[in-house]
Every structure is written in C-alpha cells, then in structure tokens.
PDB file of C-alpha atoms in Angstrom:
ATOM      1  CA  UNK D 292      90.997  79.721  98.429  1.00 53.00           C
ATOM      2  CA  UNK D 293      92.646  78.696  95.118  1.00 60.00           C
ATOM      3  CA  UNK D 294      96.654  79.336  95.259  1.00 51.00           C
ATOM      4  CA  UNK D 295      96.430  81.740  92.560  1.00 48.00           C
ATOM      5  CA  UNK D 296      94.005  83.880  94.244  1.00 59.00           C
ATOM      6  CA  UNK D 297      95.991  83.667  97.467  1.00 62.00           C
ATOM      7  CA  UNK D 298      99.030  84.745  95.830  1.00 62.00           C
ATOM      8  CA  UNK D 299      97.227  87.735  94.372  1.00 64.00           C
ATOM      9  CA  UNK D 300      95.771  88.610  97.632  1.00 72.00           C
ATOM     10  CA  UNK D 301      99.084  88.434  99.532  1.00 73.00           C
ATOM     11  CA  UNK D 302     100.933  90.436  96.436  1.00 76.00           C
ATOM     12  CA  UNK D 303      98.096  93.031  96.966  1.00 72.00           C
ATOM     13  CA  UNK D 304      98.688  93.278 100.812  1.00 81.00           C
ATOM     14  CA  UNK D 305     102.524  93.501 100.123  1.00 86.00           C
ATOM     15  CA  UNK D 306     101.908  96.387  97.644  1.00 83.00           C
ATOM     16  CA  UNK D 307      99.459  98.372  99.861  1.00 82.00           C
ATOM     17  CA  UNK D 308     101.817  98.099 102.869  1.00 84.00           C
ATOM     18  CA  UNK D 309     104.743  99.277 100.660  1.00 90.00           C
ATOM     19  CA  UNK D 310     102.605 102.315  99.416  1.00 88.00           C
ATOM     20  CA  UNK D 311     101.623 103.170 102.928  1.00 88.00           C
ATOM     21  CA  UNK D 312     105.128 103.192 104.118  1.00 89.00           C
ATOM     22  CA  UNK D 313     106.143 105.683 101.492  1.00 90.00           C
ATOM     23  CA  UNK D 314     102.737 107.412 101.017  1.00 91.00           C
ATOM     24  CA  UNK D 315     102.111 108.277 104.618  1.00 93.00           C
ATOM     25  CA  UNK D 316     104.912 110.716 105.297  1.00 94.00           C
ATOM     26  CA  UNK D 317     104.394 112.361 101.773  1.00 95.00           C
ATOM     27  CA  UNK D 318     100.932 113.012 102.657  1.00 95.00           C
ATOM     28  CA  UNK D 319     101.532 114.322 105.936  1.00 95.00           C
ATOM     29  CA  UNK D 320     104.137 116.605 104.336  1.00 95.00           C
ATOM     30  CA  UNK D 321     102.066 117.920 101.399  1.00 95.00           C
ATOM     31  CA  UNK D 322      98.395 117.767 103.182  1.00 96.00           C
ATOM     32  CA  UNK D 323      99.325 117.816 106.777  1.00 96.00           C
ATOM     33  CA  UNK D 324      97.421 114.698 106.981  1.00 97.00           C
ATOM     34  CA  UNK D 325      95.812 114.071 110.265  1.00 97.00           C
ATOM     35  CA  UNK D 326      93.968 110.881 111.460  1.00 97.00           C
ATOM     36  CA  UNK D 327      91.839 110.900 114.726  1.00 97.00           C
ATOM     37  CA  UNK D 328      90.016 108.048 116.333  1.00 97.00           C
ATOM     38  CA  UNK D 329      92.366 105.199 115.461  1.00 97.00           C
ATOM     39  CA  UNK D 330      91.196 103.742 118.800  1.00 97.00           C
ATOM     40  CA  UNK D 331      87.886 103.152 117.390  1.00 98.00           C
ATOM     41  CA  UNK D 332      89.339 100.477 114.853  1.00 98.00           C
ATOM     42  CA  UNK D 333      88.029  97.141 115.741  1.00 97.00           C
ATOM     43  CA  UNK D 334      89.939  93.817 114.859  1.00 97.00           C
ATOM     44  CA  UNK D 335      89.030  92.600 111.436  1.00 97.00           C
ATOM     45  CA  UNK D 336      86.579  91.948 109.843  1.00 97.00           C
ATOM     46  CA  UNK D 337      85.029  95.078 109.751  1.00 98.00           C
ATOM     47  CA  UNK D 338      83.359  97.576 107.111  1.00 98.00           C
ATOM     48  CA  UNK D 339      84.729 101.070 106.455  1.00 98.00           C
ATOM     49  CA  UNK D 340      81.824 103.633 105.342  1.00 98.00           C
ATOM     50  CA  UNK D 341      82.858 106.913 104.338  1.00 98.00           C
ATOM     51  CA  UNK D 342      81.749 110.195 102.610  1.00 97.00           C
ATOM     52  CA  UNK D 343      82.728 110.688  99.097  1.00 95.00           C
ATOM     53  CA  UNK D 344      84.065 114.101  97.658  1.00 95.00           C
ATOM     54  CA  UNK D 345      87.046 113.210  95.193  1.00 94.00           C
ATOM     55  CA  UNK D 346      88.655 110.511  93.141  1.00 91.00           C
ATOM     56  CA  UNK D 347      91.612 110.227  95.707  1.00 94.00           C
ATOM     57  CA  UNK D 348      89.466 109.399  98.742  1.00 96.00           C
ATOM     58  CA  UNK D 349      90.441 105.823  98.624  1.00 93.00           C
ATOM     59  CA  UNK D 350      94.097 106.796  98.976  1.00 94.00           C
ATOM     60  CA  UNK D 351      93.546 108.763 102.212  1.00 96.00           C
ATOM     61  CA  UNK D 352      91.332 106.003 103.564  1.00 96.00           C
ATOM     62  CA  UNK D 353      94.115 103.536 102.740  1.00 94.00           C
ATOM     63  CA  UNK D 354      96.750 105.450 104.702  1.00 94.00           C
ATOM     64  CA  UNK D 355      94.400 105.688 107.877  1.00 96.00           C
ATOM     65  CA  UNK D 356      93.760 101.899 108.472  1.00 96.00           C
ATOM     66  CA  UNK D 357      96.108  99.322 109.702  1.00 94.00           C
ATOM     67  CA  UNK D 358      94.771  96.664 107.406  1.00 95.00           C
ATOM     68  CA  UNK D 359      94.635  96.400 103.616  1.00 94.00           C
ATOM     69  CA  UNK D 360      91.169  97.736 102.636  1.00 96.00           C
ATOM     70  CA  UNK D 361      88.997  95.995  99.713  1.00 95.00           C
ATOM     71  CA  UNK D 362      87.251  98.814  97.865  1.00 93.00           C
ATOM     72  CA  UNK D 363      83.853  98.675  96.384  1.00 87.00           C
ATOM     73  CA  UNK D 364      84.317 100.710  93.032  1.00 84.00           C
ATOM     74  CA  UNK D 365      82.127 101.520  90.146  1.00 81.00           C
ATOM     75  CA  UNK D 366      82.348  98.801  87.554  1.00 76.00           C
ATOM     76  CA  UNK D 367      83.103 100.990  84.579  1.00 78.00           C
ATOM     77  CA  UNK D 368      86.253 102.172  86.103  1.00 79.00           C
ATOM     78  CA  UNK D 369      87.513  98.582  85.225  1.00 78.00           C
ATOM     79  CA  UNK D 370      86.701  98.698  81.515  1.00 82.00           C
ATOM     80  CA  UNK D 371      90.232  99.896  80.506  1.00 79.00           C
ATOM     81  CA  UNK D 372      92.086  96.785  81.078  1.00 81.00           C
ATOM     82  CA  UNK D 373      95.477  98.613  82.341  1.00 86.00           C
ATOM     83  CA  UNK D 374      93.257 100.418  85.031  1.00 83.00           C
ATOM     84  CA  UNK D 375      91.320  97.660  85.982  1.00 77.00           C
ATOM     85  CA  UNK D 376      94.415  95.441  86.601  1.00 81.00           C
ATOM     86  CA  UNK D 377      95.696  98.318  88.799  1.00 81.00           C
ATOM     87  CA  UNK D 378      92.672  98.576  90.784  1.00 82.00           C
ATOM     88  CA  UNK D 379      92.283  94.662  91.128  1.00 80.00           C
ATOM     89  CA  UNK D 380      96.051  94.627  92.416  1.00 81.00           C
ATOM     90  CA  UNK D 381      95.231  97.353  95.116  1.00 83.00           C
ATOM     91  CA  UNK D 382      92.050  95.225  96.000  1.00 87.00           C
ATOM     92  CA  UNK D 383      89.419  97.232  94.336  1.00 86.00           C
ATOM     93  CA  UNK D 384      86.527  95.233  92.734  1.00 89.00           C
ATOM     94  CA  UNK D 385      83.765  96.312  90.549  1.00 86.00           C
ATOM     95  CA  UNK D 386      80.238  96.792  91.735  1.00 83.00           C
ATOM     96  CA  UNK D 387      77.062  97.973  90.033  1.00 75.00           C
ATOM     97  CA  UNK D 388      74.873 100.237  92.096  1.00 65.00           C
ATOM     98  CA  UNK D 389      72.235  98.664  94.455  1.00 52.00           C
ATOM     99  CA  UNK D 390      72.234  95.250  96.177  1.00 48.00           C
ATOM    100  CA  UNK D 391      70.043  93.612  93.681  1.00 53.00           C
ATOM    101  CA  UNK D 392      71.929  95.106  90.778  1.00 59.00           C
ATOM    102  CA  UNK D 393      75.001  93.051  91.256  1.00 74.00           C
ATOM    103  CA  UNK D 394      74.678  89.902  93.651  1.00 85.00           C
ATOM    104  CA  UNK D 395      77.988  88.623  92.595  1.00 88.00           C
ATOM    105  CA  UNK D 396      79.910  91.622  94.027  1.00 90.00           C
ATOM    106  CA  UNK D 397      77.759  91.708  97.097  1.00 91.00           C
ATOM    107  CA  UNK D 398      78.568  87.835  97.788  1.00 93.00           C
ATOM    108  CA  UNK D 399      82.265  88.558  97.202  1.00 93.00           C
ATOM    109  CA  UNK D 400      82.326  91.452  99.591  1.00 95.00           C
ATOM    110  CA  UNK D 401      80.659  88.984 102.175  1.00 95.00           C
ATOM    111  CA  UNK D 402      83.002  86.302 101.427  1.00 95.00           C
ATOM    112  CA  UNK D 403      85.929  88.681 102.123  1.00 95.00           C
ATOM    113  CA  UNK D 404      84.467  89.780 105.436  1.00 96.00           C
ATOM    114  CA  UNK D 405      84.053  86.084 106.363  1.00 95.00           C
ATOM    115  CA  UNK D 406      87.649  85.494 105.768  1.00 94.00           C
ATOM    116  CA  UNK D 407      88.435  88.385 108.104  1.00 96.00           C
ATOM    117  CA  UNK D 408      89.195  91.082 105.624  1.00 96.00           C
ATOM    118  CA  UNK D 409      88.098  94.694 105.587  1.00 97.00           C
ATOM    119  CA  UNK D 410      85.668  96.212 103.073  1.00 97.00           C
ATOM    120  CA  UNK D 411      85.640  99.867 102.345  1.00 97.00           C
ATOM    121  CA  UNK D 412      82.469 101.556 100.322  1.00 95.00           C
ATOM    122  CA  UNK D 413      80.998 104.871  99.907  1.00 94.00           C
ATOM    123  CA  UNK D 414      77.308 104.453 100.745  1.00 94.00           C
ATOM    124  CA  UNK D 415      76.414 107.733  98.748  1.00 93.00           C
ATOM    125  CA  UNK D 416      77.322 105.771  95.608  1.00 88.00           C
ATOM    126  CA  UNK D 417      78.876 108.781  94.044  1.00 88.00           C
ATOM    127  CA  UNK D 418      81.049 111.943  94.733  1.00 91.00           C
ATOM    128  CA  UNK D 419      79.132 114.823  96.340  1.00 92.00           C
ATOM    129  CA  UNK D 420      79.190 117.844  93.924  1.00 91.00           C
ATOM    130  CA  UNK D 421      78.544 120.120  97.136  1.00 91.00           C
ATOM    131  CA  UNK D 422      80.793 118.634  99.843  1.00 91.00           C
ATOM    132  CA  UNK D 423      77.582 117.915 101.833  1.00 92.00           C
ATOM    133  CA  UNK D 424      76.659 114.333 102.726  1.00 93.00           C
ATOM    134  CA  UNK D 425      74.069 112.900 100.383  1.00 92.00           C
ATOM    135  CA  UNK D 426      71.663 110.144 100.672  1.00 92.00           C
ATOM    136  CA  UNK D 427      72.764 106.537 101.543  1.00 94.00           C
ATOM    137  CA  UNK D 428      71.731 103.666  99.642  1.00 89.00           C
ATOM    138  CA  UNK D 429      71.144 100.631 101.741  1.00 90.00           C
ATOM    139  CA  UNK D 430      74.011  98.472 100.519  1.00 91.00           C
ATOM    140  CA  UNK D 431      76.247  99.295 103.598  1.00 94.00           C
ATOM    141  CA  UNK D 432      73.220  98.076 105.918  1.00 94.00           C
ATOM    142  CA  UNK D 433      72.643  95.071 103.846  1.00 92.00           C
ATOM    143  CA  UNK D 434      76.446  94.135 103.826  1.00 94.00           C
ATOM    144  CA  UNK D 435      76.641  94.440 107.607  1.00 95.00           C
ATOM    145  CA  UNK D 436      73.571  92.196 108.314  1.00 93.00           C
ATOM    146  CA  UNK D 437      74.508  89.450 105.761  1.00 92.00           C
ATOM    147  CA  UNK D 438      78.189  89.341 107.203  1.00 94.00           C
ATOM    148  CA  UNK D 439      77.753  90.215 110.944  1.00 93.00           C
ATOM    149  CA  UNK D 440      80.723  92.532 110.546  1.00 96.00           C
ATOM    150  CA  UNK D 441      80.526  95.965 112.260  1.00 97.00           C
ATOM    151  CA  UNK D 442      80.547  99.257 110.440  1.00 98.00           C
ATOM    152  CA  UNK D 443      83.265 101.915 111.109  1.00 98.00           C
ATOM    153  CA  UNK D 444      82.103 105.385 110.049  1.00 98.00           C
ATOM    154  CA  UNK D 445      84.613 107.624 108.499  1.00 98.00           C
ATOM    155  CA  UNK D 446      84.572 111.472 107.736  1.00 98.00           C
ATOM    156  CA  UNK D 447      87.046 112.622 105.135  1.00 97.00           C
ATOM    157  CA  UNK D 448      87.515 116.463 105.744  1.00 97.00           C
ATOM    158  CA  UNK D 449      89.359 118.803 103.441  1.00 96.00           C
ATOM    159  CA  UNK D 450      89.386 116.694 100.166  1.00 96.00           C
ATOM    160  CA  UNK D 451      86.648 118.591  98.780  1.00 95.00           C
ATOM    161  CA  UNK D 452      88.994 121.665  98.840  1.00 95.00           C
ATOM    162  CA  UNK D 453      91.767 119.725  97.328  1.00 96.00           C
ATOM    163  CA  UNK D 454      89.719 118.318  94.515  1.00 94.00           C
ATOM    164  CA  UNK D 455      86.714 120.469  94.124  1.00 89.00           C
ATOM    165  CA  UNK D 456      84.086 119.124  91.255  1.00 85.00           C
ATOM    166  CA  UNK D 457      84.739 122.134  89.109  1.00 85.00           C
ATOM    167  CA  UNK D 458      88.164 120.937  88.501  1.00 86.00           C
ATOM    168  CA  UNK D 459      91.815 121.813  89.893  1.00 89.00           C
ATOM    169  CA  UNK D 460      93.917 120.615  92.520  1.00 92.00           C
ATOM    170  CA  UNK D 461      95.351 122.398  95.332  1.00 92.00           C
ATOM    171  CA  UNK D 462      97.222 121.449  98.678  1.00 94.00           C
ATOM    172  CA  UNK D 463      95.027 121.892 101.646  1.00 95.00           C
ATOM    173  CA  UNK D 464      94.805 120.282 104.966  1.00 96.00           C
ATOM    174  CA  UNK D 465      93.064 116.856 105.212  1.00 97.00           C
ATOM    175  CA  UNK D 466      91.848 114.984 108.303  1.00 97.00           C
ATOM    176  CA  UNK D 467      90.488 111.471 108.198  1.00 98.00           C
ATOM    177  CA  UNK D 468      88.154 111.183 111.419  1.00 98.00           C
ATOM    178  CA  UNK D 469      87.227 107.633 112.576  1.00 98.00           C
ATOM    179  CA  UNK D 470      83.928 107.014 114.490  1.00 97.00           C
ATOM    180  CA  UNK D 471      83.143 104.312 116.869  1.00 97.00           C
ATOM    181  CA  UNK D 472      82.024 101.069 115.160  1.00 97.00           C
ATOM    182  CA  UNK D 473      78.350 100.123 114.800  1.00 96.00           C
ATOM    183  CA  UNK D 474      77.884  96.564 115.649  1.00 91.00           C
ATOM    184  CA  UNK D 475      75.033  94.599 114.179  1.00 86.00           C
ATOM    185  CA  UNK D 476      75.475  90.841 114.708  1.00 67.00           C
ATOM    186  CA  UNK D 477      74.612  88.092 112.371  1.00 56.00           C
ATOM    187  CA  UNK D 478      70.734  87.665 111.844  1.00 58.00           C
ATOM    188  CA  UNK D 479      68.482  85.410 109.858  1.00 59.00           C
ATOM    189  CA  UNK D 480      65.905  87.684 108.544  1.00 59.00           C
ATOM    190  CA  UNK D 481      62.975  87.563 106.054  1.00 62.00           C
ATOM    191  CA  UNK D 482      63.532  89.639 102.918  1.00 61.00           C
ATOM    192  CA  UNK D 483      61.161  92.388 103.916  1.00 67.00           C
ATOM    193  CA  UNK D 484      62.682  92.814 107.115  1.00 83.00           C
ATOM    194  CA  UNK D 485      66.229  92.549 105.737  1.00 82.00           C
ATOM    195  CA  UNK D 486      65.434  95.586 103.367  1.00 83.00           C
ATOM    196  CA  UNK D 487      63.905  97.568 106.027  1.00 88.00           C
ATOM    197  CA  UNK D 488      66.627  97.006 108.589  1.00 89.00           C
ATOM    198  CA  UNK D 489      69.336  97.703 105.972  1.00 90.00           C
ATOM    199  CA  UNK D 490      68.025 101.032 105.281  1.00 91.00           C
ATOM    200  CA  UNK D 491      67.727 101.632 108.888  1.00 91.00           C
ATOM    201  CA  UNK D 492      71.064 100.911 109.363  1.00 93.00           C
ATOM    202  CA  UNK D 493      72.388 102.715 106.678  1.00 94.00           C
ATOM    203  CA  UNK D 494      70.626 105.881 108.088  1.00 95.00           C
ATOM    204  CA  UNK D 495      72.041 105.124 111.411  1.00 94.00           C
ATOM    205  CA  UNK D 496      75.508 105.086 109.435  1.00 96.00           C
ATOM    206  CA  UNK D 497      74.951 108.412 107.784  1.00 97.00           C
ATOM    207  CA  UNK D 498      73.707 110.190 111.230  1.00 96.00           C
ATOM    208  CA  UNK D 499      77.071 108.960 112.437  1.00 97.00           C
ATOM    209  CA  UNK D 500      79.180 110.390 109.731  1.00 97.00           C
ATOM    210  CA  UNK D 501      77.440 113.677 109.866  1.00 96.00           C
ATOM    211  CA  UNK D 502      78.228 114.105 113.545  1.00 96.00           C
ATOM    212  CA  UNK D 503      81.908 113.326 112.753  1.00 97.00           C
ATOM    213  CA  UNK D 504      81.784 116.158 110.183  1.00 93.00           C
ATOM    214  CA  UNK D 505      81.073 118.594 112.742  1.00 83.00           C
ATOM    215  CA  UNK D 506      83.516 117.603 115.350  1.00 66.00           C
ATOM    216  CA  UNK D 507      86.615 119.274 115.948  1.00 56.00           C
ATOM    217  CA  UNK D 508      89.713 117.614 117.489  1.00 47.00           C
TER     218      UNK D 508
END
C-alpha cells in the first residue's frame, strides 16, 4: 500500500472512532439506540449486508460495529467534490449498480477484504419506499465468493419511521439487529456457476435479514 493511501486510511480510522465515541451516546439518548447480536460479529474480514430505508442508515451501522466500515455508495453521491471528499474520508467509495457495471469498485472491495478490512453494503441497491425488504442483487454473493469473507446480515429497525420516504424527520426508537455470519469460503468457479451461486447466496442473505426483521429481543 502506498504511504499516502495508508495515511488516508489511518486518518479515516481515527475520524470514525472519534465519531463513534461521541455519536453512540447521542444516538442512545435521542433514538434509544439498541444493538443486539454483537456476539455474532466475527473477526475481520467480513461483509456487512443490511436492509436500506434511509440516508442515515450508514451512521447507525457504523455505531454498531467495532471496526470501521468501508461503505459502497452510489457513484453520483461523489459528484459534488465537497461531499465526495467527506465520503472518502469516512471510508465510503463509489459504485455503479451491478457487478459487471463497475469492476473497479468490485476489485477495490475485494482488495479491502483481503487486507482484513470490513465492507458494508445494501444489497437492495436503493432505499425501500415501503419499509419492506426488496429484491437483492447478486453483488453481495459475488463479493463473498470472490473474497472468501463471511457475510454478516443486519436488520435496521425503526429508521423508516425516523426518515419516511414522504419526507420529514422524527425521533423514534432504533434497533440494529446483527445475525449470525454466513460463511462461504474461497472457491475457484466458472463464470456460469459463479453467477448462479452469487444469486443463491444473495437470496440466503435476504432470508436471513427477513428473519431478523421479525425477531424481538
């Protein structure tokens, strides 16, 4: 890793840990933030796969995990230079929809996992307009198969009420539910098999998150 890249990564880590130190107590106060399933978090590398209902989902995810998360975010969020710089600083990186649509972002994510980092993504690819879990793309499965990293399913409960798609903002209880990791192992596969297994694995993750959505603790 180049010195500049290493410096930026370490700087981002410090900022994330600082934000978590101040942010977690604040979120607990304002949203009665509750995190369940922390015992399911493995050692890095791993992939965090969560439902997606609001723009502030990454904030609550980041407070729930001990390691800094590298987020896959829509590429157009990075167009304004100021916003893009802030996102990069806090470990977000741009991606276009679909594995084939942005191979450089896919390779970047695999490289992060090989360096024992943590990658977070929203397999639905966009925010849910109804609060229910949408269809998953196969990116999360492809990333796990290519890297060998396990997938940690997460369900964010309450954020749809905090920031409904109709607009507005209100204080409501939020819970981050962390499920058991789904191990895949590192395999050499043909293209057809890889795509089929990626889709199958993505559906397994979706069902796991769906189960988390109905659990009460």
